[in-house]
XYZ file of C-alpha atoms in Angstrom:
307
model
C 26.959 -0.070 183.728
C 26.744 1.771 180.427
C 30.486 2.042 178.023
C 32.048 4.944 179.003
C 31.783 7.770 176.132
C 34.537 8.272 174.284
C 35.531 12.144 173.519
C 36.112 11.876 169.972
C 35.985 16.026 169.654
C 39.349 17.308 171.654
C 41.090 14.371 170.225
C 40.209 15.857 166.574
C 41.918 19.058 166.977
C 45.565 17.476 169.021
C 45.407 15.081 165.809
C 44.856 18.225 163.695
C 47.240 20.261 165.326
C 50.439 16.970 165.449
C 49.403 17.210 161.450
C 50.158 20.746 161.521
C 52.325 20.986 163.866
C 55.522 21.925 161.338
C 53.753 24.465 159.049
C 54.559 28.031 160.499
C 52.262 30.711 161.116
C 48.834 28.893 161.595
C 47.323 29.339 164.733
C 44.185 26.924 166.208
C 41.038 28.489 167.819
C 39.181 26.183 169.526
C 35.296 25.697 169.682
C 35.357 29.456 168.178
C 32.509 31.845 169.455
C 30.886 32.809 165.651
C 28.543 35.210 167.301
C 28.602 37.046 170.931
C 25.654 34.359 171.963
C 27.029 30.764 171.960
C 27.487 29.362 168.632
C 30.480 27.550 168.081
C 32.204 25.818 164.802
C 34.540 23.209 165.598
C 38.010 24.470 165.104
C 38.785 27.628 162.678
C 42.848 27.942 161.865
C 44.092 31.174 160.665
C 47.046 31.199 158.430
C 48.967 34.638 159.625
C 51.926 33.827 157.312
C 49.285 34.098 154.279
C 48.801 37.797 153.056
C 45.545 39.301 152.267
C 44.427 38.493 148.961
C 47.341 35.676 148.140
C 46.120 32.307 147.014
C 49.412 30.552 147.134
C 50.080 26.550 148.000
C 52.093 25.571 151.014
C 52.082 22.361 149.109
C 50.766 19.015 149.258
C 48.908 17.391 152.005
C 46.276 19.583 154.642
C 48.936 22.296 154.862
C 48.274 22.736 150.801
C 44.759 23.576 150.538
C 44.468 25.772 153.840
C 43.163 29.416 152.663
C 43.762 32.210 155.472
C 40.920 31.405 157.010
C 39.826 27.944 157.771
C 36.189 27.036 159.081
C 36.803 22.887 160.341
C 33.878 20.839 160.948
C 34.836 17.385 162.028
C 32.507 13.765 162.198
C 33.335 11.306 164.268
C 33.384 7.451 163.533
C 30.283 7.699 165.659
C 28.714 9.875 163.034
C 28.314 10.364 159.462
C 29.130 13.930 157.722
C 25.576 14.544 156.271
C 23.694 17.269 153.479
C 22.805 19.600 156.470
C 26.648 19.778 157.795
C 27.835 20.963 154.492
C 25.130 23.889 155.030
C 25.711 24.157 158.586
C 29.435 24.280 157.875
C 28.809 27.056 155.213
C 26.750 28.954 157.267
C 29.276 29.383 159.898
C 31.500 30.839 157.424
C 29.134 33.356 156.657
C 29.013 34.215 160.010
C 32.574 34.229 160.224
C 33.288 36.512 157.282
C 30.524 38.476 159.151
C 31.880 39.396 162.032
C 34.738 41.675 160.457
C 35.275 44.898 162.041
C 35.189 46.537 158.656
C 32.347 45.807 155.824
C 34.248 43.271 153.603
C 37.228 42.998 155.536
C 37.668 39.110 155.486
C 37.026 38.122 152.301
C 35.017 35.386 150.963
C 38.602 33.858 148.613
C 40.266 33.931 152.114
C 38.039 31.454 153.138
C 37.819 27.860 152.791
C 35.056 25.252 154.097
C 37.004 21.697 155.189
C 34.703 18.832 156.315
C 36.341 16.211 158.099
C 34.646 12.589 158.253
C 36.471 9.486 159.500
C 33.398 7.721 157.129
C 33.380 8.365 153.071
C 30.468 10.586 153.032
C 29.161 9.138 149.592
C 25.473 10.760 149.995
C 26.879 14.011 150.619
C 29.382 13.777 147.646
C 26.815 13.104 145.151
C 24.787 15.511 146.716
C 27.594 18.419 145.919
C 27.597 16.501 142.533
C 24.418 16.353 141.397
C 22.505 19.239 143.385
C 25.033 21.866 143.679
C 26.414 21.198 140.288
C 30.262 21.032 141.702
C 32.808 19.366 140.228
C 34.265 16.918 142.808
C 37.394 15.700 142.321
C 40.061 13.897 144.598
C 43.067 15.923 144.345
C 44.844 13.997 146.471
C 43.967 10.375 148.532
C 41.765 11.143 150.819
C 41.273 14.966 149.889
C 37.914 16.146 147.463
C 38.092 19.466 146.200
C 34.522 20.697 145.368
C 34.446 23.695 142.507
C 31.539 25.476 141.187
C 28.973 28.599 141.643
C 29.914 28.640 145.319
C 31.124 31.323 147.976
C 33.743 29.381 149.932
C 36.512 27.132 148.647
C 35.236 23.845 149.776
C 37.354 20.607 150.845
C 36.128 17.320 151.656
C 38.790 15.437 154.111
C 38.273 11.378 154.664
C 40.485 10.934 157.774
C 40.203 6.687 157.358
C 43.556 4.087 157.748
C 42.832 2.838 154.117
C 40.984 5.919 152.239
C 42.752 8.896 154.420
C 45.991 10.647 152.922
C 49.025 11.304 154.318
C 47.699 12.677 157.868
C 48.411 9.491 159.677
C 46.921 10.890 163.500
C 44.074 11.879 161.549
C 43.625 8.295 160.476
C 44.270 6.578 163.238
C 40.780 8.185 164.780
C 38.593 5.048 163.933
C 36.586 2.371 165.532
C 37.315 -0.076 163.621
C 41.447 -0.817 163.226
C 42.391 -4.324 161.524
C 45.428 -6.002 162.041
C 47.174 -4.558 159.196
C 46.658 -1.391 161.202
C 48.751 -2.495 164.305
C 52.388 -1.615 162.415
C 50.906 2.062 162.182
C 49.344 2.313 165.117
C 52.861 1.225 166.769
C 54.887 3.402 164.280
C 52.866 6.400 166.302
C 53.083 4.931 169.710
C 57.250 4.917 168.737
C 56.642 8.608 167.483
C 55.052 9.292 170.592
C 57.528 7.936 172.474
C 60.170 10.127 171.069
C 58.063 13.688 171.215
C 56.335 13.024 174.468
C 53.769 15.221 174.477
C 49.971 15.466 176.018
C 48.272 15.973 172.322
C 50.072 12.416 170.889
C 49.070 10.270 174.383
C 46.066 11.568 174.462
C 44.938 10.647 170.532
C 46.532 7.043 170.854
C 44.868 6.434 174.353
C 41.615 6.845 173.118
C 42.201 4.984 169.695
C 43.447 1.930 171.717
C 39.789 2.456 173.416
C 38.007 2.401 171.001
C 39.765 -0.859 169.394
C 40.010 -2.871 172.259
C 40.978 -6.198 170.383
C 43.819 -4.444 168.365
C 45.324 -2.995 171.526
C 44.843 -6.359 172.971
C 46.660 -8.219 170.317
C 49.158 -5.400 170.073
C 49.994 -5.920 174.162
C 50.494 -10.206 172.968
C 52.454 -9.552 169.852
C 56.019 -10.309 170.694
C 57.125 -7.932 168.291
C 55.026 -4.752 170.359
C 56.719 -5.561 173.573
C 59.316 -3.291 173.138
C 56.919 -0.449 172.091
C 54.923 -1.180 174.966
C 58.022 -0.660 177.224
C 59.093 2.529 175.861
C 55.889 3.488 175.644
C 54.665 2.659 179.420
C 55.170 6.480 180.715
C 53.363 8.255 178.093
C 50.625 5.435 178.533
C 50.833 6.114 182.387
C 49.843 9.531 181.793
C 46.674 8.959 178.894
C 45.808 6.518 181.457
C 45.284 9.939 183.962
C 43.497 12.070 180.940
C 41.139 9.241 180.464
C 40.360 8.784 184.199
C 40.172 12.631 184.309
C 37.730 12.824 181.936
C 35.425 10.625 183.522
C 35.796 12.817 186.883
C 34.918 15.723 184.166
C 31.248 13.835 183.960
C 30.836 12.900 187.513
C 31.591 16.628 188.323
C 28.745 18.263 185.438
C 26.236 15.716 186.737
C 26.678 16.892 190.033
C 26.623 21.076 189.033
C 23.558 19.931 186.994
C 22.291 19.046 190.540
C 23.187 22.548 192.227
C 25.879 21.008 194.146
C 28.809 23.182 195.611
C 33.190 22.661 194.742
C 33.329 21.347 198.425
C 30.417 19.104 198.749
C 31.333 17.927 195.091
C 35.202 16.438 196.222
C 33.802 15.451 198.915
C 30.558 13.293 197.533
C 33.664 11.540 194.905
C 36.736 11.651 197.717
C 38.666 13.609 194.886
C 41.400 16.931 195.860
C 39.307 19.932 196.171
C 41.996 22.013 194.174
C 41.423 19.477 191.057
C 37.593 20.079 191.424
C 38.282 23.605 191.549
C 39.971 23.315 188.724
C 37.267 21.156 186.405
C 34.362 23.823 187.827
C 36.418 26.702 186.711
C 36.821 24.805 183.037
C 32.153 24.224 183.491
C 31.382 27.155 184.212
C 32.290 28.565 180.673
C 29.336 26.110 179.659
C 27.206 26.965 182.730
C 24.026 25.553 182.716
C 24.310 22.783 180.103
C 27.537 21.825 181.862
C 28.602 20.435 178.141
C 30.770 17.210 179.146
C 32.804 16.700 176.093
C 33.648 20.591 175.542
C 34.179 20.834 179.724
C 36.834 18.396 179.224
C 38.168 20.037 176.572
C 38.536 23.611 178.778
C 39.580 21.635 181.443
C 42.402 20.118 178.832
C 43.513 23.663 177.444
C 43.974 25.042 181.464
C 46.312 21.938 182.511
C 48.319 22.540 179.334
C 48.291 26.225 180.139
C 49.561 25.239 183.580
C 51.838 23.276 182.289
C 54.309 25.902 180.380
């Protein structure tokens, strides 16, 4: 039996959004439709408490170098942010500053490019260097600002334990967590345990996943007990989104097959009103049946459910 796949994607934009989570006025759009045919850019945040034209700093950190408009293309640790991503990425937000009602209505200042990359993307940044003649500079740990002859504001973001900023959930998306990281990673599971919400169980299930010796140690370490404890709800309940999203494959393999809701729950002995509910989430990826952005419909219709 092959490792289960982790679903690095959704787990990107909770982690973006707990980062954001106390800046006013921003608002998230998912896997965002660029065109009326399906092409999608990660996340795009729009900053509705920044006025048309106004280049102003809501300070340090990602909050400071968000522009109205913000095109997000994220790189898992199972990936590495390349050449053609930067165009890709820029592309889209030609698209975007397309699709304005009006001619010119967004414009390009509003705009800013931000690559994510849980890897330093050192290729790339000589690339930018060297090819595009922009001046890259780290403005902040973790953070590259890239100036020059270019339409969009551009940002290169490192989201790494040692060579991220101060975005800690951001971070904590890695493969490969040392020991040193276990304090962190428990200062969030305590975090967690005080907010208690979907987006924070959901990052640190998969991140103990994905580092299955840390979260192994962590579970010995006398010191973690406690944590663990506190923790054990929230845990309960990652446990479910995990387990969920492998029902979320099962299911698309089976649509991929022509199979029926009813025949479906019956073929994995699974409640026909959950199946229901996972087939309404594939079709809006009908045929490909997507399994990493069905999970991540079928994500944004429990939490709809759920207010």
């Amino acid at each position: 039996m092959g490792k289960e796949k982790l679903q690095w994607h959704p787990v990107f934009c909770a982690a973006l959004e707990v980062e954001l989570e106390g800046v006013e006025g921003i608002r998230f759009h998912r896997e965002y439709n660029l065109t009326r045919k399906p092409l999608q850019v990660d996340i795009v945040i729009v900053d509705e408490k920044k006025e048309e034209g106004k280049r102003g700093r809501r300070g340090k950190g990602l909050a400071g170098i968000l522009r109205r408009y913000n095109i997000i293309e994220y790189k898992s640790p199972d990936d590495t942010l390349s050449i053609d991503d930067f165009y890709k990425a820029a592309s889209y937000a030609g698209l975007f500053k397309s699709e304005s009602p009006r001619e010119d209505g967004i414009k390009a200042r509003e705009i800013a490019v931000i690559l994510v990359s849980s890897k330093r993307p050192l290729k790339l940044l000589k690339y930018l260097r060297e090819y595009c003649r922009m001046t890259v500079k780290e403005v902040e740990k973790g953070i590259y600002e890239c100036k020059g002859n270019w339409i969009f504001k551009t940002y290169v973001v490192i989201a790494h334990p040692r060579y991220g900023g101060t975005y800690p959930w951001l971070n904590s998306l890695s493969k490969n967590l040392e020991a040193d990281d276990r304090k962190e990673i428990g200062r969030l599971l305590e975090e967690a345990g005080e907010k208690k919400d979907s987006k924070r169980d959901a990052i640190l299930d998969l991140v103990l996943k994905a580092n299955p010796e840390m979260a192994r140690k962590m579970k010995e370490d006398e010191d973690m007990r406690a944590i663990q404890t506190l923790f054990a709800p929230e845990l309960a309940a990652a446990k479910e989104q995990g387990q969920n999203s492998k029902l979320v494959s099962q299911v698309c393999r089976k649509l991929r097959k022509g199979k029926g809701q009813e025949m479906i729950a019956k073929e994995l002995d699974e409640d026909l009103d959950l199946i229901k509910i996972i087939c309404q989430a594939a079709g809006v990826f009908a045929p490909e049946y997507e399994e990493e952005k069905v999970f991540e419909e079928f994500y944004r219709i429990q939490e709809s459910s759920g207010d």
